[in-house]
mmCIF file of N, CA and C and ligand atoms in Angstrom:
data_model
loop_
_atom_site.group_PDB
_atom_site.id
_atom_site.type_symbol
_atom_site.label_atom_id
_atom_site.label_comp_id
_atom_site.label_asym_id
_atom_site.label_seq_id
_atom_site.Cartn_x
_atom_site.Cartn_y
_atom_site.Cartn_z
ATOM 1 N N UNK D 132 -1.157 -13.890 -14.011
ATOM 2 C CA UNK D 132 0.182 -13.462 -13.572
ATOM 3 C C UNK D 132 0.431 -13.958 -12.150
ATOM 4 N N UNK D 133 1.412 -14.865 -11.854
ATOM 5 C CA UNK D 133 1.756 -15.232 -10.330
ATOM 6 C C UNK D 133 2.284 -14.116 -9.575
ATOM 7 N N UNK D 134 1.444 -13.611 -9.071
ATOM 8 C CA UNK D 134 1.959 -12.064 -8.386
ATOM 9 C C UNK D 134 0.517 -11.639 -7.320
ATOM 10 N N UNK D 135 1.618 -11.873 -6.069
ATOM 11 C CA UNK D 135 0.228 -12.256 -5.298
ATOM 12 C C UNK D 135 -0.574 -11.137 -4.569
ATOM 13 N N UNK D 136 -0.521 -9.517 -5.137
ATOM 14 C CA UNK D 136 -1.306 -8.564 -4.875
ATOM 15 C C UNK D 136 -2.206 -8.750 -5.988
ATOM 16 N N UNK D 137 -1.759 -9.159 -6.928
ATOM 17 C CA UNK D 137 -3.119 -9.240 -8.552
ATOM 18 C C UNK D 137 -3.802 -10.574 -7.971
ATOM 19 N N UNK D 138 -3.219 -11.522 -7.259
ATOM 20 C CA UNK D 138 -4.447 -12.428 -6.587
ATOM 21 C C UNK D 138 -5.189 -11.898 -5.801
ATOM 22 N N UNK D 139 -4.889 -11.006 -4.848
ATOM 23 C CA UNK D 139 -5.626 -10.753 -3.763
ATOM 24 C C UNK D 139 -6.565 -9.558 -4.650
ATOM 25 N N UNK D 140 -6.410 -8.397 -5.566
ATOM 26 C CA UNK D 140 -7.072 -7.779 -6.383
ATOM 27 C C UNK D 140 -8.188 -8.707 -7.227
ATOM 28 N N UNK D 141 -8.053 -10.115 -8.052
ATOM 29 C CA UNK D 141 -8.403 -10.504 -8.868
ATOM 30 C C UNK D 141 -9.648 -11.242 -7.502
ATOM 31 N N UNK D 142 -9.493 -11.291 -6.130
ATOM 32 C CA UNK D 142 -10.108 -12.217 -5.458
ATOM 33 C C UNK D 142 -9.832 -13.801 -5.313
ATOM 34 N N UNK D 143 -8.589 -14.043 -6.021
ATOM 35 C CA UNK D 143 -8.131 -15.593 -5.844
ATOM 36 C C UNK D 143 -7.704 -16.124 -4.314
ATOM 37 N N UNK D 144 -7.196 -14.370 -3.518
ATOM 38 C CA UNK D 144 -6.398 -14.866 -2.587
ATOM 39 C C UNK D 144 -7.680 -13.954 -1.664
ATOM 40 N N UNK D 145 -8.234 -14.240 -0.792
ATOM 41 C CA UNK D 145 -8.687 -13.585 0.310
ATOM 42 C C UNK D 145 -7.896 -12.384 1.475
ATOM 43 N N UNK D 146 -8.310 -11.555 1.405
ATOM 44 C CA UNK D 146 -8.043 -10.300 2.152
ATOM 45 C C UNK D 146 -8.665 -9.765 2.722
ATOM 46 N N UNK D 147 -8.147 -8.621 3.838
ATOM 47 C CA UNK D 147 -9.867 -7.641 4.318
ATOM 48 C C UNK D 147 -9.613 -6.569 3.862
ATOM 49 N N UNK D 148 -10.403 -6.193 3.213
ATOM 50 C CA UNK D 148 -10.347 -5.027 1.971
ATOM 51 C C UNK D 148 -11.080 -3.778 2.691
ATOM 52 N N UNK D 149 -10.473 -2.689 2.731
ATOM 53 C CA UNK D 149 -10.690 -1.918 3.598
ATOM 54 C C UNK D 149 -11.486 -0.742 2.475
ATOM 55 N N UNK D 150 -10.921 -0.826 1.331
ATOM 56 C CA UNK D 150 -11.171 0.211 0.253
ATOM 57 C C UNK D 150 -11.170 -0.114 -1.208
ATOM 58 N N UNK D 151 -11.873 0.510 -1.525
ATOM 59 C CA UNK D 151 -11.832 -0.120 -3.194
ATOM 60 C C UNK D 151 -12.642 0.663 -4.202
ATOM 61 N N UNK D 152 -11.701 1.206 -5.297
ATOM 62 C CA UNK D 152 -12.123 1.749 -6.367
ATOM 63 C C UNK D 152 -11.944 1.040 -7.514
ATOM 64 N N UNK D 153 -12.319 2.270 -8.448
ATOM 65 C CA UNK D 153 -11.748 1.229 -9.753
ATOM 66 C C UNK D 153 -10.468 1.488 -10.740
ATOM 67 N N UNK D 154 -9.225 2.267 -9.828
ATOM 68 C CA UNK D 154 -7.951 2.281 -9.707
ATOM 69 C C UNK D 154 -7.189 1.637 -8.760
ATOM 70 N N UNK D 155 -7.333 1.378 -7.689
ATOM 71 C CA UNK D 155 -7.107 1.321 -6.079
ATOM 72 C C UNK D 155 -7.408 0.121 -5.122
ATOM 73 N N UNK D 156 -6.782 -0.520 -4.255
ATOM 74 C CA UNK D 156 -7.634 -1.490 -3.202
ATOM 75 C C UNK D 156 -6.619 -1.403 -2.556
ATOM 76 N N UNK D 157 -7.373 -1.175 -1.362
ATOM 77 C CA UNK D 157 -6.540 -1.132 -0.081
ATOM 78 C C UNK D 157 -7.142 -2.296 1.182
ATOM 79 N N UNK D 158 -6.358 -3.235 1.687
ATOM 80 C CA UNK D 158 -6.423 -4.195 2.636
ATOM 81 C C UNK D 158 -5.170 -3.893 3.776
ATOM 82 N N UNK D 159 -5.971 -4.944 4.986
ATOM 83 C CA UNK D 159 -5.038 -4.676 6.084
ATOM 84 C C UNK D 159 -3.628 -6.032 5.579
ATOM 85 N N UNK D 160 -2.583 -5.016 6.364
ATOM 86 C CA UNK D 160 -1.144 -6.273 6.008
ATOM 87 C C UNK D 160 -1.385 -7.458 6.823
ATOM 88 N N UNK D 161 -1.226 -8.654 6.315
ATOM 89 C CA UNK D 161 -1.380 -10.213 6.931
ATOM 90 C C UNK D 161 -0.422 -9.627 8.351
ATOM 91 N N UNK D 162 0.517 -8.911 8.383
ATOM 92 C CA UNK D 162 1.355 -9.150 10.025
ATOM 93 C C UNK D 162 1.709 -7.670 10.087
ATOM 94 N N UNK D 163 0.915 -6.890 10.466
ATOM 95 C CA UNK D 163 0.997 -5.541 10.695
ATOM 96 C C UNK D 163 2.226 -5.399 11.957
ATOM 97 N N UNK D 164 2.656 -4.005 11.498
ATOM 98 C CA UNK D 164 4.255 -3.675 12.239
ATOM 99 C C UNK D 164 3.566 -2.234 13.241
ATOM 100 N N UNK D 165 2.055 -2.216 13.024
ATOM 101 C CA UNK D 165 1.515 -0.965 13.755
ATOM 102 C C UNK D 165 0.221 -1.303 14.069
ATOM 103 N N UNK D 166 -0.252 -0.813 15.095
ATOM 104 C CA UNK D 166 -1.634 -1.007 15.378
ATOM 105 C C UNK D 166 -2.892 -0.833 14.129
ATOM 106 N N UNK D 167 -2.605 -0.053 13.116
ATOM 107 C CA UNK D 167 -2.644 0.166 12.272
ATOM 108 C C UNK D 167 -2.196 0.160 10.770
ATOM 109 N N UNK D 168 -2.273 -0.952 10.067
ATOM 110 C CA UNK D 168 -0.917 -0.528 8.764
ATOM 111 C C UNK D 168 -1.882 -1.804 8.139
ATOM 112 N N UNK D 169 -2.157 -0.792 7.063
ATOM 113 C CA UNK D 169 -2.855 -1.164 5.456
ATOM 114 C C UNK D 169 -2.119 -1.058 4.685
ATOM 115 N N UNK D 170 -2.355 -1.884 3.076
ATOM 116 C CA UNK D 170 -1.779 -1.494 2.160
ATOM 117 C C UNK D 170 -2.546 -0.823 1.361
ATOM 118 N N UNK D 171 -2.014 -0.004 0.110
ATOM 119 C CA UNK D 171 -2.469 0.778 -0.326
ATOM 120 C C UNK D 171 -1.791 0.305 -1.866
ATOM 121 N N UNK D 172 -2.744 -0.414 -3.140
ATOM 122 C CA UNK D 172 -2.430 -1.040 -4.120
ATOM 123 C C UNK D 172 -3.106 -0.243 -5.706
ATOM 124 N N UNK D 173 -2.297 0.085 -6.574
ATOM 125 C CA UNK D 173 -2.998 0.126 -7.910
ATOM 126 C C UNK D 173 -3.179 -0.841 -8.149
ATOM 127 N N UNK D 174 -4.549 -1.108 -8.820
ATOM 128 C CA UNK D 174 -5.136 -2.552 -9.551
ATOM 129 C C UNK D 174 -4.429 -2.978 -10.762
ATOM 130 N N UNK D 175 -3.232 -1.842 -11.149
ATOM 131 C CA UNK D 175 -2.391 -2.148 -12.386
ATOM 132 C C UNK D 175 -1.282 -2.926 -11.689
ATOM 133 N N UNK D 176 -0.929 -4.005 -12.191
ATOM 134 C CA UNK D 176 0.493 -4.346 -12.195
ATOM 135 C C UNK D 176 1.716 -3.377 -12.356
ATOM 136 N N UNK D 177 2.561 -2.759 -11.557
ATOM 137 C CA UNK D 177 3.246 -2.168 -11.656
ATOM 138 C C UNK D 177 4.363 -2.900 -10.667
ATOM 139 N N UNK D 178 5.646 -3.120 -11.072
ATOM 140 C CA UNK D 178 6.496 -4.148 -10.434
ATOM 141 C C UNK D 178 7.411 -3.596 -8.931
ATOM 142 N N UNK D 179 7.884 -2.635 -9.358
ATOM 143 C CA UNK D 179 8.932 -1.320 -8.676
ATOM 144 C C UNK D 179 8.580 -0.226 -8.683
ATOM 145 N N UNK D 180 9.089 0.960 -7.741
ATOM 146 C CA UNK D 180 8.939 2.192 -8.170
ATOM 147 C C UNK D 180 9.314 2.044 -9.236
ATOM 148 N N UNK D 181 10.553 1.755 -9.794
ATOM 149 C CA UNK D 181 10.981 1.963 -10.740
ATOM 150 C C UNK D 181 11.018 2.170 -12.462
ATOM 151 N N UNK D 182 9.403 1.061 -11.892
ATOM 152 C CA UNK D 182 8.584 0.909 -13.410
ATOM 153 C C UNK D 182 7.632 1.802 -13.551
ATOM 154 N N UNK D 183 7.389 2.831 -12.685
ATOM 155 C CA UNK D 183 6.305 3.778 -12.914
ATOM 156 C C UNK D 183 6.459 4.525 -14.183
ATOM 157 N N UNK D 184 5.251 4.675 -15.095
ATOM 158 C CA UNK D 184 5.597 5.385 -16.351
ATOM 159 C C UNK D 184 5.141 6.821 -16.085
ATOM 160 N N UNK D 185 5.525 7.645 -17.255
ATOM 161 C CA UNK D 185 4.432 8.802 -17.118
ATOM 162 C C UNK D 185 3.476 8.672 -17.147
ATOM 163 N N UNK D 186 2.760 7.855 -17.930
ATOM 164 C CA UNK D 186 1.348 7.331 -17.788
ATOM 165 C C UNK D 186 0.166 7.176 -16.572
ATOM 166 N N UNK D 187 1.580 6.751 -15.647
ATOM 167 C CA UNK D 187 0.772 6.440 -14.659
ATOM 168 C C UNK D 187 0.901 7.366 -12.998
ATOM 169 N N UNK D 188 1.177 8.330 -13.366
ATOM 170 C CA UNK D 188 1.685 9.599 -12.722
ATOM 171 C C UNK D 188 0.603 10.245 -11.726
ATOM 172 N N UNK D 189 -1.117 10.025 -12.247
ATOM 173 C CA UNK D 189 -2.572 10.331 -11.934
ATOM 174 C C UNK D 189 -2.498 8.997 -10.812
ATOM 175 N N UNK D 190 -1.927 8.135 -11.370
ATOM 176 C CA UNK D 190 -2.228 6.372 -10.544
ATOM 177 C C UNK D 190 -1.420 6.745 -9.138
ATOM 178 N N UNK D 191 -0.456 7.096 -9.286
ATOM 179 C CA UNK D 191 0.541 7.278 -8.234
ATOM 180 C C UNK D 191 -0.131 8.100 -7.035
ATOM 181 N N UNK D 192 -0.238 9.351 -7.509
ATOM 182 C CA UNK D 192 -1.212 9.874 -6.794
ATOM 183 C C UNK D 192 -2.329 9.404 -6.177
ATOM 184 N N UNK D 193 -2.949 8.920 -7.116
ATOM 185 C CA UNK D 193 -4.091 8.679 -6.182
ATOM 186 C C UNK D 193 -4.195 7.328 -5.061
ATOM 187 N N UNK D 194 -2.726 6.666 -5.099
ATOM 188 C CA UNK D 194 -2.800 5.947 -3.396
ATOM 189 C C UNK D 194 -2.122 6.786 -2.265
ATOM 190 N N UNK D 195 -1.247 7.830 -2.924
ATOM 191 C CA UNK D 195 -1.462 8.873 -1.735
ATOM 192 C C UNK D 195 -2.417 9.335 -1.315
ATOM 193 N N UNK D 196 -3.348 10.119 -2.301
ATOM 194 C CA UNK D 196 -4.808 10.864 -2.075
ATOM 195 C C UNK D 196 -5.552 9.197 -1.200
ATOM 196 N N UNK D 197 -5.236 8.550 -1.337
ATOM 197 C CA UNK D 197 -6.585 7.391 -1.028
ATOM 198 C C UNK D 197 -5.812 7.188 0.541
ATOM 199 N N UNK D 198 -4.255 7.071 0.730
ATOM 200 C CA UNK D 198 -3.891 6.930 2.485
ATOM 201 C C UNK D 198 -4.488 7.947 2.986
ATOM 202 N N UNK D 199 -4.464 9.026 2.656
ATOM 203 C CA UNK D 199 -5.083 10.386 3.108
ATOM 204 C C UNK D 199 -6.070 9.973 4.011
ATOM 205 N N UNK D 200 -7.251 9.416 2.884
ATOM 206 C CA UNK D 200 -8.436 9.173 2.758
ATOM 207 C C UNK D 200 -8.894 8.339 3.852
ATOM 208 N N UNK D 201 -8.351 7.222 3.710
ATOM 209 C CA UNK D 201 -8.441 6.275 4.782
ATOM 210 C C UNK D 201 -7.748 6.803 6.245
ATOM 211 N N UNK D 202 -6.847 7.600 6.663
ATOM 212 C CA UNK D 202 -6.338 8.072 7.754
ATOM 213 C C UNK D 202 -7.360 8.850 8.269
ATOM 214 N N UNK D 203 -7.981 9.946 7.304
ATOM 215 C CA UNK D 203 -9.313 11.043 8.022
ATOM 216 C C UNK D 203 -10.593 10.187 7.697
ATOM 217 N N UNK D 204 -10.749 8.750 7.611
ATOM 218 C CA UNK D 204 -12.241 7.965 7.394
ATOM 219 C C UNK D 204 -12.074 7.354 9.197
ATOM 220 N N UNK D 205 -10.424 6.622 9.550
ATOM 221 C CA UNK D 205 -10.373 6.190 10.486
ATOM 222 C C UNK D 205 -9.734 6.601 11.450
ATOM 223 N N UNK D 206 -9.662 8.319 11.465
ATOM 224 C CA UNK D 206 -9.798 9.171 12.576
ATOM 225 C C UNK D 206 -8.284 9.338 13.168
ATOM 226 N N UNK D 207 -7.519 8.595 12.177
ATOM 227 C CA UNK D 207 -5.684 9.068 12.949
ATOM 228 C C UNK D 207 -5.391 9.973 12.017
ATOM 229 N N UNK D 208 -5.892 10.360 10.939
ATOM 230 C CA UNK D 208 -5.140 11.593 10.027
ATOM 231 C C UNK D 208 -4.283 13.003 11.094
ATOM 232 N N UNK D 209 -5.035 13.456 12.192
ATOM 233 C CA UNK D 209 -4.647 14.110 13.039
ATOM 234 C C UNK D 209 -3.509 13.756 13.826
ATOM 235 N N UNK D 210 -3.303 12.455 14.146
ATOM 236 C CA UNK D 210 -2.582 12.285 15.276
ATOM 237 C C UNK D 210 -1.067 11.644 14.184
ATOM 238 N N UNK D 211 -1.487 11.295 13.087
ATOM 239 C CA UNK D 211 -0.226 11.462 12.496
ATOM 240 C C UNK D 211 -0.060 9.955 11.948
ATOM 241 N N UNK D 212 0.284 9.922 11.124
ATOM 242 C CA UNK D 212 0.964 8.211 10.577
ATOM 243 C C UNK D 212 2.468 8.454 9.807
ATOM 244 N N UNK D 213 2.415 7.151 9.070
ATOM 245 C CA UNK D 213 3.770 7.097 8.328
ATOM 246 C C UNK D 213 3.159 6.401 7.186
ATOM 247 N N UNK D 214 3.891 6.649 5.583
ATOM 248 C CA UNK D 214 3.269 5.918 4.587
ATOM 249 C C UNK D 214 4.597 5.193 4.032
ATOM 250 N N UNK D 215 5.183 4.225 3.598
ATOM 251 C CA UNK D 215 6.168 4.141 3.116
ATOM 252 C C UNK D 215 5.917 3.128 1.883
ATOM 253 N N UNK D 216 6.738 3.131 1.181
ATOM 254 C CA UNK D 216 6.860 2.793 -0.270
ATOM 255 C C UNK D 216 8.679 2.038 -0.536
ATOM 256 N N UNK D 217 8.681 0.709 -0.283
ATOM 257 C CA UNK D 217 9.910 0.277 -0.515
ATOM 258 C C UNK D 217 9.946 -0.354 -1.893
ATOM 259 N N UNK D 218 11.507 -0.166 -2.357
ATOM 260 C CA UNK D 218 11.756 -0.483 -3.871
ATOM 261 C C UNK D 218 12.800 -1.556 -3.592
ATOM 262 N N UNK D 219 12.551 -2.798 -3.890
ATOM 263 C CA UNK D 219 14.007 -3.776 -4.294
ATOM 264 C C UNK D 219 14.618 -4.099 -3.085
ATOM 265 N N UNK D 220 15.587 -4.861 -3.109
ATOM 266 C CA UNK D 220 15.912 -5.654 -1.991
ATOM 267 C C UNK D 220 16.107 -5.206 -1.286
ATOM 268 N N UNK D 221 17.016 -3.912 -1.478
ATOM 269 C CA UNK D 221 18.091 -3.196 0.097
ATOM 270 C C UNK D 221 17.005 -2.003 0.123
ATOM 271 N N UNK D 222 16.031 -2.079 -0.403
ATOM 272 C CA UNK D 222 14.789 -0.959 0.210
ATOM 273 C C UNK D 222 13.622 -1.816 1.316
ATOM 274 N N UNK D 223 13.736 -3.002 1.506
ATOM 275 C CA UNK D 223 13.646 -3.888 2.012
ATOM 276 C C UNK D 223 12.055 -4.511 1.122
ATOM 277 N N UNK D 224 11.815 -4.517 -0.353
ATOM 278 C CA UNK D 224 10.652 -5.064 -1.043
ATOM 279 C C UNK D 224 10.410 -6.455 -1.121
ATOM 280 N N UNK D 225 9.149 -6.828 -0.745
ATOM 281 C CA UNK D 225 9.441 -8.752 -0.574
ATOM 282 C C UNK D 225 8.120 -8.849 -1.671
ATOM 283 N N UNK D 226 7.349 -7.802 -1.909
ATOM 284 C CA UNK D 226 6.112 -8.152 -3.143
ATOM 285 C C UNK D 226 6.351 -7.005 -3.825
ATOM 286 N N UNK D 227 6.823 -7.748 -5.238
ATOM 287 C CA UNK D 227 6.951 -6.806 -6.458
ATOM 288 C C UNK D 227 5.504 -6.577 -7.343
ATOM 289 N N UNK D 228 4.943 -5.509 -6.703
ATOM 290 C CA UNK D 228 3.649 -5.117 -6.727
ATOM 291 C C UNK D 228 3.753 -3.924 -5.893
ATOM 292 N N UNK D 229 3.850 -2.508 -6.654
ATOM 293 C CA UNK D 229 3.669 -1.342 -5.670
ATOM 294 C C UNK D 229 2.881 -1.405 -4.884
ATOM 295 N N UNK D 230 3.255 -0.943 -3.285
ATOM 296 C CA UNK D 230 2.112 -0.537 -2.512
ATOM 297 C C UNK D 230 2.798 0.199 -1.556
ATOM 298 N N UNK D 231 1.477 0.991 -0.902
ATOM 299 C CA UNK D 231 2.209 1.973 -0.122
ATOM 300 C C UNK D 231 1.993 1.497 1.709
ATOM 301 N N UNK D 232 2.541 1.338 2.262
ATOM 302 C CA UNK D 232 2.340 1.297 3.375
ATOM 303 C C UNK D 232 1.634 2.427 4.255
ATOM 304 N N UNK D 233 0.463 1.812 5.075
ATOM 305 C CA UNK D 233 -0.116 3.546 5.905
ATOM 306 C C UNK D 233 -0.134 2.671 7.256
ATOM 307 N N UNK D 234 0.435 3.505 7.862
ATOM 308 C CA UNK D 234 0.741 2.753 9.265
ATOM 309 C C UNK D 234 0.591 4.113 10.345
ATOM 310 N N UNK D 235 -0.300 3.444 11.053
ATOM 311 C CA UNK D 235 -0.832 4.371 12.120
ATOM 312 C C UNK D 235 -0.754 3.895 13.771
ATOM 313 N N UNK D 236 -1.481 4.249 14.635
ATOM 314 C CA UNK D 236 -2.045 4.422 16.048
ATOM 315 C C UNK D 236 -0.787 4.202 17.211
ATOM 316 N N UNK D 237 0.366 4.570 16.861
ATOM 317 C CA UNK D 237 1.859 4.421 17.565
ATOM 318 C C UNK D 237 2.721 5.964 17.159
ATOM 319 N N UNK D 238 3.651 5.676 17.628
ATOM 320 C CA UNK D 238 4.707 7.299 17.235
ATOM 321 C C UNK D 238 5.572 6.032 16.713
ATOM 322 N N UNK D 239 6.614 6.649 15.281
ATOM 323 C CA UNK D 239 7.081 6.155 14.925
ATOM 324 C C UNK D 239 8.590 7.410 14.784
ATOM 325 N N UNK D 240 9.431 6.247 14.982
ATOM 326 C CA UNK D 240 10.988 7.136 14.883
ATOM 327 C C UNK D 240 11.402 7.387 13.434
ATOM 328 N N UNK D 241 12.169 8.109 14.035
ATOM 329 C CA UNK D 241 13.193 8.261 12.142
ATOM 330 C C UNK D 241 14.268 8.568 12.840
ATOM 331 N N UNK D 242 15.335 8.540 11.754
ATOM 332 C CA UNK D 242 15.277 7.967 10.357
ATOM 333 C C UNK D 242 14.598 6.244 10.588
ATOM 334 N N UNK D 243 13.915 5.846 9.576
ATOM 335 C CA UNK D 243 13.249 4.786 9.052
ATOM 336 C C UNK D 243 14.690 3.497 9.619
ATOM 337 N N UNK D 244 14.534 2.714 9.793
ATOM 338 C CA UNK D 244 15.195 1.397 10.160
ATOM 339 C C UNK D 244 16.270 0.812 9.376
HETATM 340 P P1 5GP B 517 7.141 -5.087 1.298
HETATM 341 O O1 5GP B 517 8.069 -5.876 2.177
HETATM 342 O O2 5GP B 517 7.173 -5.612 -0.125
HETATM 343 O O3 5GP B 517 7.348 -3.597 1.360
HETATM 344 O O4 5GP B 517 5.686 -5.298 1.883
HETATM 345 C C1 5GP B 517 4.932 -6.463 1.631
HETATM 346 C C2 5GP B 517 3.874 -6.527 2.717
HETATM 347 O O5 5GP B 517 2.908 -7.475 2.302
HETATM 348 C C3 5GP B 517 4.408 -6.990 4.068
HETATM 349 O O6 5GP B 517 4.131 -5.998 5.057
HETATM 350 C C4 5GP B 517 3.663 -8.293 4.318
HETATM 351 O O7 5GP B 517 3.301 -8.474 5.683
HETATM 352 C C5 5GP B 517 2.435 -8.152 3.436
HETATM 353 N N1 5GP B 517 1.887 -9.421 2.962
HETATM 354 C C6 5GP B 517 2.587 -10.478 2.474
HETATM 355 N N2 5GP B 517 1.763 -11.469 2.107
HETATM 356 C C7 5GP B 517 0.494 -11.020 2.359
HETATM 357 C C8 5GP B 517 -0.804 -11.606 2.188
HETATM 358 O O8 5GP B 517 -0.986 -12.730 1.718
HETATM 359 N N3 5GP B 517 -1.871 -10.855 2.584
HETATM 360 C C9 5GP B 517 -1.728 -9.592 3.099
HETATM 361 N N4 5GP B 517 -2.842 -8.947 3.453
HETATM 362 N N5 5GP B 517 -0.526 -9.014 3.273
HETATM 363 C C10 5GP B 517 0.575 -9.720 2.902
HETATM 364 ZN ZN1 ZN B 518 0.620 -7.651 -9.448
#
């Protein structure tokens, strides 16, 4: 599939892989917007929020449970992050491949940009 989070999952494309199960892989973003900011990937192809099934409802969860994870492994869970999840163009999505954004070690404003 030309879809270049299932390369970087499959190992075609090189990444620094911060985490990895056998639902899950999480790497740092090629041009981080925070001193901190990983992605956070199901190993399933899933295109959009939008395509999430019921099926995969346990999957969803668990890249929240896994930013968690990684925030209290690398010691900012306390001081606070942001996770975000964009859908489609005007959500601003450029890889149709869910992932969650965990972006840390800065204060970040809202509303979101
Ligand atoms: P989106 O804009 O779809 O919400 O987020 C896509 C993210 O993927 C962006 O933050 C972008 O910097 C990151 N990205 C794009 N290409 C690569 C790549 O080849 N490697 C890594 N590690 N991150 C990438
Ligand atoms: Zn994919």
């Amino acid at each position: 599939m030309d879809c270049l989070f299932c390369k970087i999952i499959n190992r075609e494309i090189p990444a620094d892989i911060v985490y990895e199960d056998d639902d899950v892989l999480a790497f740092n973003d090629i041009d981080p917007k925070a001193p901190i900011h990983m992605l956070v990937v199901p190993k399933k192809h899933i295109a959009t929020l939008n395509d999430i099934e019921e099926g995969d409802l346990a999957l969803v969860g668990r890249l929240q449970y896994t930013a968690a994870h990684l925030a209290k492994e690398q010691g900012f869970a306390d001081d606070g992050y942001r996770v975000v999840m964009n859908c489609n163009d005007q959500g601003g999505q450029t890889v149709y491949h869910i992932h969650m954004h965990l972006m840390g070690g800065r204060r970040f404003t809202w509303p979101a940009g």
